[in-house]
mmCIF file of C-alpha atoms in Angstrom:
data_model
loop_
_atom_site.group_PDB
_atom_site.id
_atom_site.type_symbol
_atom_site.label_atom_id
_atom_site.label_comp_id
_atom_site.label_asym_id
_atom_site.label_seq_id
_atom_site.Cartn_x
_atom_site.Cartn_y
_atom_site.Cartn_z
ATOM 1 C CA UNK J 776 26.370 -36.674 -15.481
ATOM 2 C CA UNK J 777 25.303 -39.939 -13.704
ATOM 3 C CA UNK J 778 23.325 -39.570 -10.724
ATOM 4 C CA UNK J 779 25.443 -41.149 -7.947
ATOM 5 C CA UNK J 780 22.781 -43.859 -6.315
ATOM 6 C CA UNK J 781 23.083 -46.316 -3.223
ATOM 7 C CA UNK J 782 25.176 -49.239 -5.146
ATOM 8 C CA UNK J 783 27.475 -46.805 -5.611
ATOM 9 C CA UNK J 784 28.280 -45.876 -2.267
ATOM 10 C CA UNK J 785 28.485 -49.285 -1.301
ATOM 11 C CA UNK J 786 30.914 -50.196 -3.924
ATOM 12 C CA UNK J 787 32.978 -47.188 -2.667
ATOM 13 C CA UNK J 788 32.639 -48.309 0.772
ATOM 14 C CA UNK J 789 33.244 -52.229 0.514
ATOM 15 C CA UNK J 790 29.745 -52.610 2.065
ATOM 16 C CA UNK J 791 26.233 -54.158 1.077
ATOM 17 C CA UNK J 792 23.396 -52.053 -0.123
ATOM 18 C CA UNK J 793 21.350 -52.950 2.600
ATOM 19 C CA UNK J 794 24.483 -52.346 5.160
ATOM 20 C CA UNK J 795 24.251 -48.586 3.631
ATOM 21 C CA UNK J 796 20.448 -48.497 3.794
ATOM 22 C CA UNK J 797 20.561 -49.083 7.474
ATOM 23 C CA UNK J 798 23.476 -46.911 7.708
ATOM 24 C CA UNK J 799 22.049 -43.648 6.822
ATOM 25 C CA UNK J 800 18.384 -44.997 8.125
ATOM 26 C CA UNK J 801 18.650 -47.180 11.088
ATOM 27 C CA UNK J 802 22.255 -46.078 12.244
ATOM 28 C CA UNK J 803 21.743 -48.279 15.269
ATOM 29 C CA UNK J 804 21.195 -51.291 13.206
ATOM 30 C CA UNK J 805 25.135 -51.230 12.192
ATOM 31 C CA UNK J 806 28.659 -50.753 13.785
ATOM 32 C CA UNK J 807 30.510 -47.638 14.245
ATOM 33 C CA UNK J 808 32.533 -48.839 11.782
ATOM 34 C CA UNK J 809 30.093 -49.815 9.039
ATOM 35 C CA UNK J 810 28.665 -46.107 9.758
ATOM 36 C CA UNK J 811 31.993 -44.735 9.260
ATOM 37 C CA UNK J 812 32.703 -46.358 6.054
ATOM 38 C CA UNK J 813 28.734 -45.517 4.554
ATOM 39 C CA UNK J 814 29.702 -41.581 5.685
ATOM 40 C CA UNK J 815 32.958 -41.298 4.509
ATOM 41 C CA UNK J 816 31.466 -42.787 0.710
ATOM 42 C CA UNK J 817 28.550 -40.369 0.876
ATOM 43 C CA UNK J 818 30.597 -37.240 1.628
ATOM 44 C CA UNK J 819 33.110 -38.123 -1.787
ATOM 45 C CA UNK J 820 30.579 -39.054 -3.880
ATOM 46 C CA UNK J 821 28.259 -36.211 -2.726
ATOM 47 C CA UNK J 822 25.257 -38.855 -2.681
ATOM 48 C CA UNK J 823 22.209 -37.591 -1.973
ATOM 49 C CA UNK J 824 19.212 -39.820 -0.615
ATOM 50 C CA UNK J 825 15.916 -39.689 -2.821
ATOM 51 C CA UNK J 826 13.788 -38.351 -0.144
ATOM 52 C CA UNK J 827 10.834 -39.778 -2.509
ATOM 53 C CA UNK J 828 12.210 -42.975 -1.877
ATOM 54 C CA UNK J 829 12.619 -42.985 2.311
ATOM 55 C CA UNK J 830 9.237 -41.727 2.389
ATOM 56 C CA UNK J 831 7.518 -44.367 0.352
ATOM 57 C CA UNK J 832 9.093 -46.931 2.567
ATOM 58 C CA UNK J 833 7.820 -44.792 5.593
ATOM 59 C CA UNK J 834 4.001 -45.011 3.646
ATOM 60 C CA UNK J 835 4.009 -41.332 2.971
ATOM 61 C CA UNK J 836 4.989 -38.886 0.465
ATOM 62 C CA UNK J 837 4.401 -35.865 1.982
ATOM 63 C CA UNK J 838 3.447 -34.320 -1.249
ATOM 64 C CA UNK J 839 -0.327 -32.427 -2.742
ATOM 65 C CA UNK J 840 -1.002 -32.587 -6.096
ATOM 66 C CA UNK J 841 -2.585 -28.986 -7.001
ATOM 67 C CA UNK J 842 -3.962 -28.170 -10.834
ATOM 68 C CA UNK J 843 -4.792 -25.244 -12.191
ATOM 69 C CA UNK J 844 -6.174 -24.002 -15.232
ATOM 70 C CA UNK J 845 -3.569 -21.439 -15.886
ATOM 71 C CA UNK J 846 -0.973 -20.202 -14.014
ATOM 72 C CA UNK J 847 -0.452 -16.782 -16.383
ATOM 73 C CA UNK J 848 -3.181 -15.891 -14.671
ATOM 74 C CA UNK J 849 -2.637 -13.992 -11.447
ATOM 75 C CA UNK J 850 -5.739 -15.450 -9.960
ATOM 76 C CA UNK J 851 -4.123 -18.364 -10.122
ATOM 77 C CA UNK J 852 -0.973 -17.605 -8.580
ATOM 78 C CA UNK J 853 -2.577 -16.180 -5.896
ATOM 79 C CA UNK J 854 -4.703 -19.170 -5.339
ATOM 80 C CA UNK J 855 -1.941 -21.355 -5.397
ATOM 81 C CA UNK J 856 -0.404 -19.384 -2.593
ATOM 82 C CA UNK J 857 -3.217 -19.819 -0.633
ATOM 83 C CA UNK J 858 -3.406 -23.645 -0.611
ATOM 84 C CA UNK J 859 0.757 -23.513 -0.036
ATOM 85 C CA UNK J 860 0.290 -21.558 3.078
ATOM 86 C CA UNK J 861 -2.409 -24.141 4.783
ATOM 87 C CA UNK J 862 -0.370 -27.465 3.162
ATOM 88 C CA UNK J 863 2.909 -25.701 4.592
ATOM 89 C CA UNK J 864 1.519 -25.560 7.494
ATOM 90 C CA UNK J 865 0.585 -29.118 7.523
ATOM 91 C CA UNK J 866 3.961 -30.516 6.625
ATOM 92 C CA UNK J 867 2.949 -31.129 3.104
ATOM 93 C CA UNK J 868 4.345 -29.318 -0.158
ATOM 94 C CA UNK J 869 2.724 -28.736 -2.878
ATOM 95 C CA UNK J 870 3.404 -30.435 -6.746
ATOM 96 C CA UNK J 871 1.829 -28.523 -9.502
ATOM 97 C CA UNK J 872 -0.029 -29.117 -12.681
ATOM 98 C CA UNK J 873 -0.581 -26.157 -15.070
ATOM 99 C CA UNK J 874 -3.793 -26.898 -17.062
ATOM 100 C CA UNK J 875 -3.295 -24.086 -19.323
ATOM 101 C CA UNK J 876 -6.605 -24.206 -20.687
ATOM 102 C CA UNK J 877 -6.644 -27.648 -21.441
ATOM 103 C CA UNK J 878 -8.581 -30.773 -20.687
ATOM 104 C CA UNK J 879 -5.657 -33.026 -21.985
ATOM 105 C CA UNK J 880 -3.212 -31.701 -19.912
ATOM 106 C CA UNK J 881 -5.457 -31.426 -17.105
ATOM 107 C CA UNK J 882 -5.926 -35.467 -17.224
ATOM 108 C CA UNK J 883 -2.338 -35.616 -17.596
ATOM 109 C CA UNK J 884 -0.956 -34.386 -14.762
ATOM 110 C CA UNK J 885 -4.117 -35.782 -12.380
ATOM 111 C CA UNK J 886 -2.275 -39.097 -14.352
ATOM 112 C CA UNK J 887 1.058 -38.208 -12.967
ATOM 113 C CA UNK J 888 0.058 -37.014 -9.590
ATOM 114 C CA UNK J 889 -1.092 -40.731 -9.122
ATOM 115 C CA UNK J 890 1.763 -42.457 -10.396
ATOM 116 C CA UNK J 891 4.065 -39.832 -7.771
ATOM 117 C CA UNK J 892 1.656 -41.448 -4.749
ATOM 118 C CA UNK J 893 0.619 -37.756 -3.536
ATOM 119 C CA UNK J 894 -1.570 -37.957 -0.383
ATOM 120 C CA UNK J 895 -4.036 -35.936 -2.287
ATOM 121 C CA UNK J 896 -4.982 -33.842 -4.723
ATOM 122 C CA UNK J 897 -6.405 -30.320 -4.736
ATOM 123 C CA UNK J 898 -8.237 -29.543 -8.472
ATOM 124 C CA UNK J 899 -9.052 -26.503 -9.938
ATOM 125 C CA UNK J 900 -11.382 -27.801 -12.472
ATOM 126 C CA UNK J 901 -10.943 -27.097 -16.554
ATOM 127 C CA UNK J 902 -12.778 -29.957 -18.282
ATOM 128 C CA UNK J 903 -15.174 -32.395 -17.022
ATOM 129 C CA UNK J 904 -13.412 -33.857 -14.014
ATOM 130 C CA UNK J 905 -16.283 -36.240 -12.970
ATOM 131 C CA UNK J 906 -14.693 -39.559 -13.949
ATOM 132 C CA UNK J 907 -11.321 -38.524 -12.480
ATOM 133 C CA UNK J 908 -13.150 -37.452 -9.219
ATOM 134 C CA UNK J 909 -14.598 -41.351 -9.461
ATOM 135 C CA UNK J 910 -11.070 -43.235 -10.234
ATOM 136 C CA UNK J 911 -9.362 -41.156 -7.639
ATOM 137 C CA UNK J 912 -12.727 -42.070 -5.336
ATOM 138 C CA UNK J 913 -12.178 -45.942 -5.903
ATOM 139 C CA UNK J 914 -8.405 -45.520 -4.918
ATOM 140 C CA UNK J 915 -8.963 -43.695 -2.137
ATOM 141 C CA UNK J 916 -7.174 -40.851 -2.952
ATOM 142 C CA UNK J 917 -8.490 -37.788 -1.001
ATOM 143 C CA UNK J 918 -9.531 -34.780 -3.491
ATOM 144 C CA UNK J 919 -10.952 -31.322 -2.778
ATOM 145 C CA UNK J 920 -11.831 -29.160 -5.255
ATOM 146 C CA UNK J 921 -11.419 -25.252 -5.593
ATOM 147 C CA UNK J 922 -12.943 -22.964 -7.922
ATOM 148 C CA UNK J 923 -15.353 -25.760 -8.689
ATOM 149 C CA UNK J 924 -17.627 -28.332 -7.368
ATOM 150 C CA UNK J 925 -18.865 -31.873 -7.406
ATOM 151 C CA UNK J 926 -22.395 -32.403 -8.754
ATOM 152 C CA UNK J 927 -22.483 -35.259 -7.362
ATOM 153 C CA UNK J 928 -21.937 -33.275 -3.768
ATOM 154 C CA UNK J 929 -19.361 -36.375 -3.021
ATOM 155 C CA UNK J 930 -16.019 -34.303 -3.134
ATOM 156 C CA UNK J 931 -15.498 -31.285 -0.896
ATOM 157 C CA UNK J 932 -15.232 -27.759 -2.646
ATOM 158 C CA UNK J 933 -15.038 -24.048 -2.684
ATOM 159 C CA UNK J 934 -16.265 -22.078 -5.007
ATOM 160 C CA UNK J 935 -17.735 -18.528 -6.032
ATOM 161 C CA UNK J 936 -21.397 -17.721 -6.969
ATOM 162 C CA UNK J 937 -20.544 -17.030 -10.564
ATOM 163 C CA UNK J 938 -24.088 -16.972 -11.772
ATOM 164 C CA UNK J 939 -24.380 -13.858 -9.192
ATOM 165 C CA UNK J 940 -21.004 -11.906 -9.866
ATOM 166 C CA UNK J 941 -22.112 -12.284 -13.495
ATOM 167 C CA UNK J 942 -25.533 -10.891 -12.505
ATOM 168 C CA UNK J 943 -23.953 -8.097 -11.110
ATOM 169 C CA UNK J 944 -21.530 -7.001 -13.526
ATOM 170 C CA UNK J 945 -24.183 -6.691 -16.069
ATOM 171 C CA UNK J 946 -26.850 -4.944 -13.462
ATOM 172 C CA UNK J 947 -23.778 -2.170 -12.872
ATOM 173 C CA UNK J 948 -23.521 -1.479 -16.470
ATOM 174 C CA UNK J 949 -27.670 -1.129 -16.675
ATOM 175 C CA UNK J 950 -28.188 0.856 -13.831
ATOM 176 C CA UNK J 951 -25.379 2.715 -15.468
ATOM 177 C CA UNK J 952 -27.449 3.706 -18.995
ATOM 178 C CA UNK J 953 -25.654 1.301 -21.308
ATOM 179 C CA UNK J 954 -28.013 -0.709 -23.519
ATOM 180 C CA UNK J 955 -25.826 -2.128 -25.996
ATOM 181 C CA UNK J 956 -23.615 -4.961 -23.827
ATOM 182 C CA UNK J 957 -21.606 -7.422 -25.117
ATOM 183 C CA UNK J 958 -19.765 -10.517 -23.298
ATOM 184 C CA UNK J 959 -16.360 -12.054 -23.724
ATOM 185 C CA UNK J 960 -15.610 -15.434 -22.730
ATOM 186 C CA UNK J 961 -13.810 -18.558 -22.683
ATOM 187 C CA UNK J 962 -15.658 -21.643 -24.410
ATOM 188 C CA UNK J 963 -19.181 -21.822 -22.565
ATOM 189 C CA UNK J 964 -17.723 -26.293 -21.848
ATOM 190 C CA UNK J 965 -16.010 -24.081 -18.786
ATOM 191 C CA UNK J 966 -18.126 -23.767 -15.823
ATOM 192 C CA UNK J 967 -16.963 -20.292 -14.852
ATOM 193 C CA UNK J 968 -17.784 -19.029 -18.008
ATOM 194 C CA UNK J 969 -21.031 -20.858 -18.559
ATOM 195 C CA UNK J 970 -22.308 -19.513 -15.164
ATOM 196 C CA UNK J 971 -21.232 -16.094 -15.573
ATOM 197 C CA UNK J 972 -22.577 -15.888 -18.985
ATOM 198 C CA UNK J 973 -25.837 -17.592 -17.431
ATOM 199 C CA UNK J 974 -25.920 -14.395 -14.060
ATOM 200 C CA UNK J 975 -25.142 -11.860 -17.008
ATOM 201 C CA UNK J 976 -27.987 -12.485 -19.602
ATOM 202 C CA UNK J 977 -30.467 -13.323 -16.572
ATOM 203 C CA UNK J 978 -29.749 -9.273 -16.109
ATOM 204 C CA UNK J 979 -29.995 -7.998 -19.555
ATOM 205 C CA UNK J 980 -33.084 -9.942 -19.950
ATOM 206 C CA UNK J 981 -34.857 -8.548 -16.725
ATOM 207 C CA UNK J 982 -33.946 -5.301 -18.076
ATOM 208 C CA UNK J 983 -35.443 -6.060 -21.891
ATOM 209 C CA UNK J 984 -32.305 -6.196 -23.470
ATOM 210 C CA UNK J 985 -29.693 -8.941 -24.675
ATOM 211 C CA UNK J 986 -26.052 -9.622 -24.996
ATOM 212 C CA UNK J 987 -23.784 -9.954 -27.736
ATOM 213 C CA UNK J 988 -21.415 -12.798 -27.037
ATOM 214 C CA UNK J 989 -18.262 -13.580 -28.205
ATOM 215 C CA UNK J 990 -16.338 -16.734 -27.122
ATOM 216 C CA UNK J 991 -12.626 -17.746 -27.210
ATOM 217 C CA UNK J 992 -10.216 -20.866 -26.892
ATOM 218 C CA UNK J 993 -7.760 -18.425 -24.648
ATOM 219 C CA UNK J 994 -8.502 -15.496 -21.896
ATOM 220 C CA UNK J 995 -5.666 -13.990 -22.475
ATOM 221 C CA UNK J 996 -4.872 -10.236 -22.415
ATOM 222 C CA UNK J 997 -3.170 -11.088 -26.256
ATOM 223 C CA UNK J 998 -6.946 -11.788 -26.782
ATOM 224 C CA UNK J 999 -8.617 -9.539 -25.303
ATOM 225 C CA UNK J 1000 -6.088 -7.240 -26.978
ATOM 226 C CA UNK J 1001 -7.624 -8.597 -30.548
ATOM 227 C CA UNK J 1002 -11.034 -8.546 -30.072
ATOM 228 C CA UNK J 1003 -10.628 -4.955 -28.328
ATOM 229 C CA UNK J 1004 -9.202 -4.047 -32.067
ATOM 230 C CA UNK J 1005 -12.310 -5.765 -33.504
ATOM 231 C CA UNK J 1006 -14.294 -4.050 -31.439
ATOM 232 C CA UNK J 1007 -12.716 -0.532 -32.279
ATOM 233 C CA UNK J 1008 -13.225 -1.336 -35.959
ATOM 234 C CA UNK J 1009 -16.696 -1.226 -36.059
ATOM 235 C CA UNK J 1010 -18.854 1.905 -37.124
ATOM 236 C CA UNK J 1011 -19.567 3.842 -33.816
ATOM 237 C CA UNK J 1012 -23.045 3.599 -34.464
ATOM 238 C CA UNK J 1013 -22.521 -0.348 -34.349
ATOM 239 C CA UNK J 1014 -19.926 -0.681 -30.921
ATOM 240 C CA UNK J 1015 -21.238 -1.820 -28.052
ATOM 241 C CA UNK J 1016 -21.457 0.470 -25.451
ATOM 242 C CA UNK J 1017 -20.766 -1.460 -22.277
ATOM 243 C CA UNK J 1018 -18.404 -4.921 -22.020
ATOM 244 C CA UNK J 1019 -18.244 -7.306 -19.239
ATOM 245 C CA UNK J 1020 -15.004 -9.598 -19.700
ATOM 246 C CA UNK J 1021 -15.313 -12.904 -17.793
ATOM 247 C CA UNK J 1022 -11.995 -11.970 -16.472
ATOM 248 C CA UNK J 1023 -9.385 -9.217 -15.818
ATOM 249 C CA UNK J 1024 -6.701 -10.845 -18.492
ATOM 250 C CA UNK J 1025 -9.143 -9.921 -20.759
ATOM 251 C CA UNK J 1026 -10.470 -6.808 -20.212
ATOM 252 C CA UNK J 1027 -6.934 -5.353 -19.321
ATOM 253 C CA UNK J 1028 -6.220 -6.408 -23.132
ATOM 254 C CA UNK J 1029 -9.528 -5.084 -24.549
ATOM 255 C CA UNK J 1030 -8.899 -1.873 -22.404
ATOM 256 C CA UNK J 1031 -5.410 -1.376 -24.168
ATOM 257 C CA UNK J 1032 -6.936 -1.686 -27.376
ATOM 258 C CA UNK J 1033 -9.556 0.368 -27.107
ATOM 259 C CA UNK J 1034 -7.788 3.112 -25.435
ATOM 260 C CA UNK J 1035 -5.178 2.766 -28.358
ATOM 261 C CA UNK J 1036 -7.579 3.341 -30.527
ATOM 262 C CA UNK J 1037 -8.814 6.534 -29.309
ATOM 263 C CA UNK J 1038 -11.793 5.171 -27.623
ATOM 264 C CA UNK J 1039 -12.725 6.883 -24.659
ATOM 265 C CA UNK J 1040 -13.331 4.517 -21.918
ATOM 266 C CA UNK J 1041 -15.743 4.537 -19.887
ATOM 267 C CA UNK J 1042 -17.013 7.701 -22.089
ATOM 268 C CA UNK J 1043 -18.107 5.276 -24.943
ATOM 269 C CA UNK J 1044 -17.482 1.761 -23.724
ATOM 270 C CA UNK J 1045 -17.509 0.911 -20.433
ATOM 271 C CA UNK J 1046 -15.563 -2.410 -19.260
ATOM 272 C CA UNK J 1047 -16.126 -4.903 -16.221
ATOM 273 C CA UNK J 1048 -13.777 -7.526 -15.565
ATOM 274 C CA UNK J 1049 -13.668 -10.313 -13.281
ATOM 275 C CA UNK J 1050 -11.410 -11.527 -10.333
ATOM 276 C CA UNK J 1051 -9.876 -8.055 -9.599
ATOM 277 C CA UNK J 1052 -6.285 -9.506 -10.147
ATOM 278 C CA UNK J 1053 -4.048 -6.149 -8.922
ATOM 279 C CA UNK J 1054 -3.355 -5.539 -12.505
ATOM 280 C CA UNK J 1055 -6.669 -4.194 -12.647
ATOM 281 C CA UNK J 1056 -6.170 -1.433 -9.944
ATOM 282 C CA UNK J 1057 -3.610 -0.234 -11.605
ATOM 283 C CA UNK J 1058 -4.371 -0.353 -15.533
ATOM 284 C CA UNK J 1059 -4.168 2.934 -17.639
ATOM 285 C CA UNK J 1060 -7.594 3.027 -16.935
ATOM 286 C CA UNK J 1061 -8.098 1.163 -13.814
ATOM 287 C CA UNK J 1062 -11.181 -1.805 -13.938
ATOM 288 C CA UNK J 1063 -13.806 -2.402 -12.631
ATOM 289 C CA UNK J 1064 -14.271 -6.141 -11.090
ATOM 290 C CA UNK J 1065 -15.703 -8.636 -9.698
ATOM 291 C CA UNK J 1066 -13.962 -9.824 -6.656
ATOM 292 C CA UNK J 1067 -13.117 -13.271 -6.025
ATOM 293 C CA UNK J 1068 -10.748 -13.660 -2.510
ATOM 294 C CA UNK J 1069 -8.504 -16.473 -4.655
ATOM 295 C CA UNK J 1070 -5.610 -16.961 -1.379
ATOM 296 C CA UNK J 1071 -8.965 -17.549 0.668
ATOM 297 C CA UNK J 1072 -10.564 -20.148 -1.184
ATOM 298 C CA UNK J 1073 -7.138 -21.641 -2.123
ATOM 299 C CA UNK J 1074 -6.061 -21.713 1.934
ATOM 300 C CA UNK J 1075 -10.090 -23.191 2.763
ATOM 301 C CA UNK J 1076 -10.060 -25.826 -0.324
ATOM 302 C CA UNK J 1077 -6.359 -27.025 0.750
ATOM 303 C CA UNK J 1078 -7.234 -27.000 4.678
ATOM 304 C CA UNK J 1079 -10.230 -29.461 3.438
ATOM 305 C CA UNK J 1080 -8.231 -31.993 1.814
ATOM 306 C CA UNK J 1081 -5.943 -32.137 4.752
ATOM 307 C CA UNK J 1082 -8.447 -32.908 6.753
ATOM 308 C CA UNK J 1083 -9.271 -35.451 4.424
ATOM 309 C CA UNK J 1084 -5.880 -36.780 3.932
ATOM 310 C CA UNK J 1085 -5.384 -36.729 7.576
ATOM 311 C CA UNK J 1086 -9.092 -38.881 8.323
ATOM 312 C CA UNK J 1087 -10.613 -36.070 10.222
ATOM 313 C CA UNK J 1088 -13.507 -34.866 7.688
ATOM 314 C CA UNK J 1089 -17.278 -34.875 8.300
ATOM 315 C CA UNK J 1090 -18.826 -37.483 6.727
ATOM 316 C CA UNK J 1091 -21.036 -35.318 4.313
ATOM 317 C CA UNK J 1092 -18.337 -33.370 1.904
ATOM 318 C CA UNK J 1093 -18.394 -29.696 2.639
ATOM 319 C CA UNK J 1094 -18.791 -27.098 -0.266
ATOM 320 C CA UNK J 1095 -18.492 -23.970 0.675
ATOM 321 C CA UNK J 1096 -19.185 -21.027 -1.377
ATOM 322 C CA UNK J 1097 -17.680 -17.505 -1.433
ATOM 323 C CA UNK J 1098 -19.979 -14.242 -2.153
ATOM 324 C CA UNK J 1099 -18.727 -11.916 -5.092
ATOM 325 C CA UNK J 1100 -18.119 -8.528 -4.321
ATOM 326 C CA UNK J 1101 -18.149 -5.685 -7.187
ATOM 327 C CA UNK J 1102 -15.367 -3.388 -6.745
ATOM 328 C CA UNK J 1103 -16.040 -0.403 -9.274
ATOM 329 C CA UNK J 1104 -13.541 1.596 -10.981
ATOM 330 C CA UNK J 1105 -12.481 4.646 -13.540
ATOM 331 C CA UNK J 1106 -13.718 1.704 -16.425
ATOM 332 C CA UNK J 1107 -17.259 2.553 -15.718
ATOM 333 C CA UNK J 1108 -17.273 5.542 -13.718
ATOM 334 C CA UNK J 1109 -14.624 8.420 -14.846
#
């Protein structure tokens, strides 16, 4: 169907387009009549004002533009709440990108987010975001970032110390006995990864001993599902016998496979994950994780860039950064 727009109600009412524009925005600027006419068109054609529109022409949209890198992750999701409660709370609502683990997309929808004139834009980083942050910069579009920073310190953030909840994970699983530890990843070009990776070998190599990585396009639970089978088909003699998963998606999926396969976890291979999405509480063998408080730094990152939006930031961009917090479960301790 045809969207009913402004000519038509002033066709249907006999009246100019800028007689109906007044009418339904500055009644006062029109006779009761004229009003009468505008109303009595709008209510049988069921028009409905594009509230884009009326707030353009009152030099705001109202809206946020928010990315993430994938909202099938609960992390995510529960980020994303967290920003919607502070920008809610400002009067702004939220429009939002799904990277889904892509760098193309990810430019995409920073693209679009321009072109819809949002009053800023909160980014959870995928790809290399630096010459965005500098376009967005020169317009003076107001960006915070969360789950990521700015190298250049110009662009306010929160993150987590990933280098340390990686250093932790794989300190757990020493101080545990296991020697043989291997590492599953997204593609080391993503920050989280790289610095978890980076926390996790600085631990196996205080303690003598190295880490068998494995890398992937996806962090999926479908993935960590296949290389859980991989895993399982490998002479006993030749398994590792300790994995840290740079997130829960994953080692939920490796868990299932392993346990599938008749592999006694954390008997023979004990599994860290990351994030401690609730799936991992409550897994057929629950996981342990390192904790990242995603509504927190989603509600902080968004309360930044309103602050921003709104003029009333410091003039040095804050970056504020969360402390990971291990959370151990029946996946390394039975």
């Amino acid at each position: 169907m045809k969207r009913v727009g402004i000519r038509d109600v002033a066709v249907l009412a006999g009246v100019s387009i800028s007689s109906v524009s007044n009418a339904l925005n500055r009644p006062e600027a029109v006779s009761d009549h004229v009003r009468t006419l505008v109303h009595a068109a709008v209510d049988q054609l069921g028009y409905v004002p594009l509230r884009a529109a009326q707030q353009l022409r009152a030099g705001r949209s109202g809206l946020i533009g928010m990315t993430v890198i994938s909202i099938g992750n609960p992390f995510f999701a529960e980020m994303l709440e967290g920003a919607e409660e502070a920008t809610s709370a400002a009067g702004y609502q939220v429009m939002l990108g799904n990277s889904d683990d892509s760098a193309q997309r990810e430019s995409s929808y920073l693209e679009l987010f321009e072109q819809a004139h949002v009053e800023g834009m909160l980014i959870s980083p995928f790809g290399d975001v630096g010459p965005a942050l500098e376009r967005l910069r020169a317009q003076q579009i107001p960006v915070a970032l969360v789950d990521g920073v700015d190298e250049k310190g110009l662009t306010p953030s929160v993150s987590l110390d990933n280098v340390l909840g990686g250093r932790m994970a794989v300190q757990h699983l020493i101080e545990l006995g296991r020697r043989r530890i291997a590492f599953v990843g997204a593609r080391e070009e993503v920050r989280q990864t790289r610095d978890r990776l980076r926390g996790a070998a600085a631990a196996a190599q205080d303690a003598g001993l190295s880490l068998d990585v494995t890398l992937s396009g996806r962090t999926t639970p479908r993935v960590g599902a296949e290389i859980g089978e991989r895993i399982a088909a490998l002479p006993a003699a030749e398994r590792p016998d300790a994995v840290f998963a740079a997130n829960d998606q994953l080692a939920c999926g490796i868990v299932h496979a392993l346990v599938s396969a008749g592999i006694r976890v954390p008997g023979e291979i004990a599994i860290v994950g990351y994030d401690d999405i609730p799936f991992a509480s409550i897994a057929a063998v629950p996981i342990t994780s390192v904790r990242q408080p995603a509504r927190a730094m989603g509600r902080r990152a968004a309360e930044m860039l309103v602050d921003a939006v709104r003029g009333a930031a410091p003039a040095a961009a804050p970056a504020e950064v969360f402390a990971p917090e291990l959370v151990v479960r029946a996946s390394t301790r039975a």
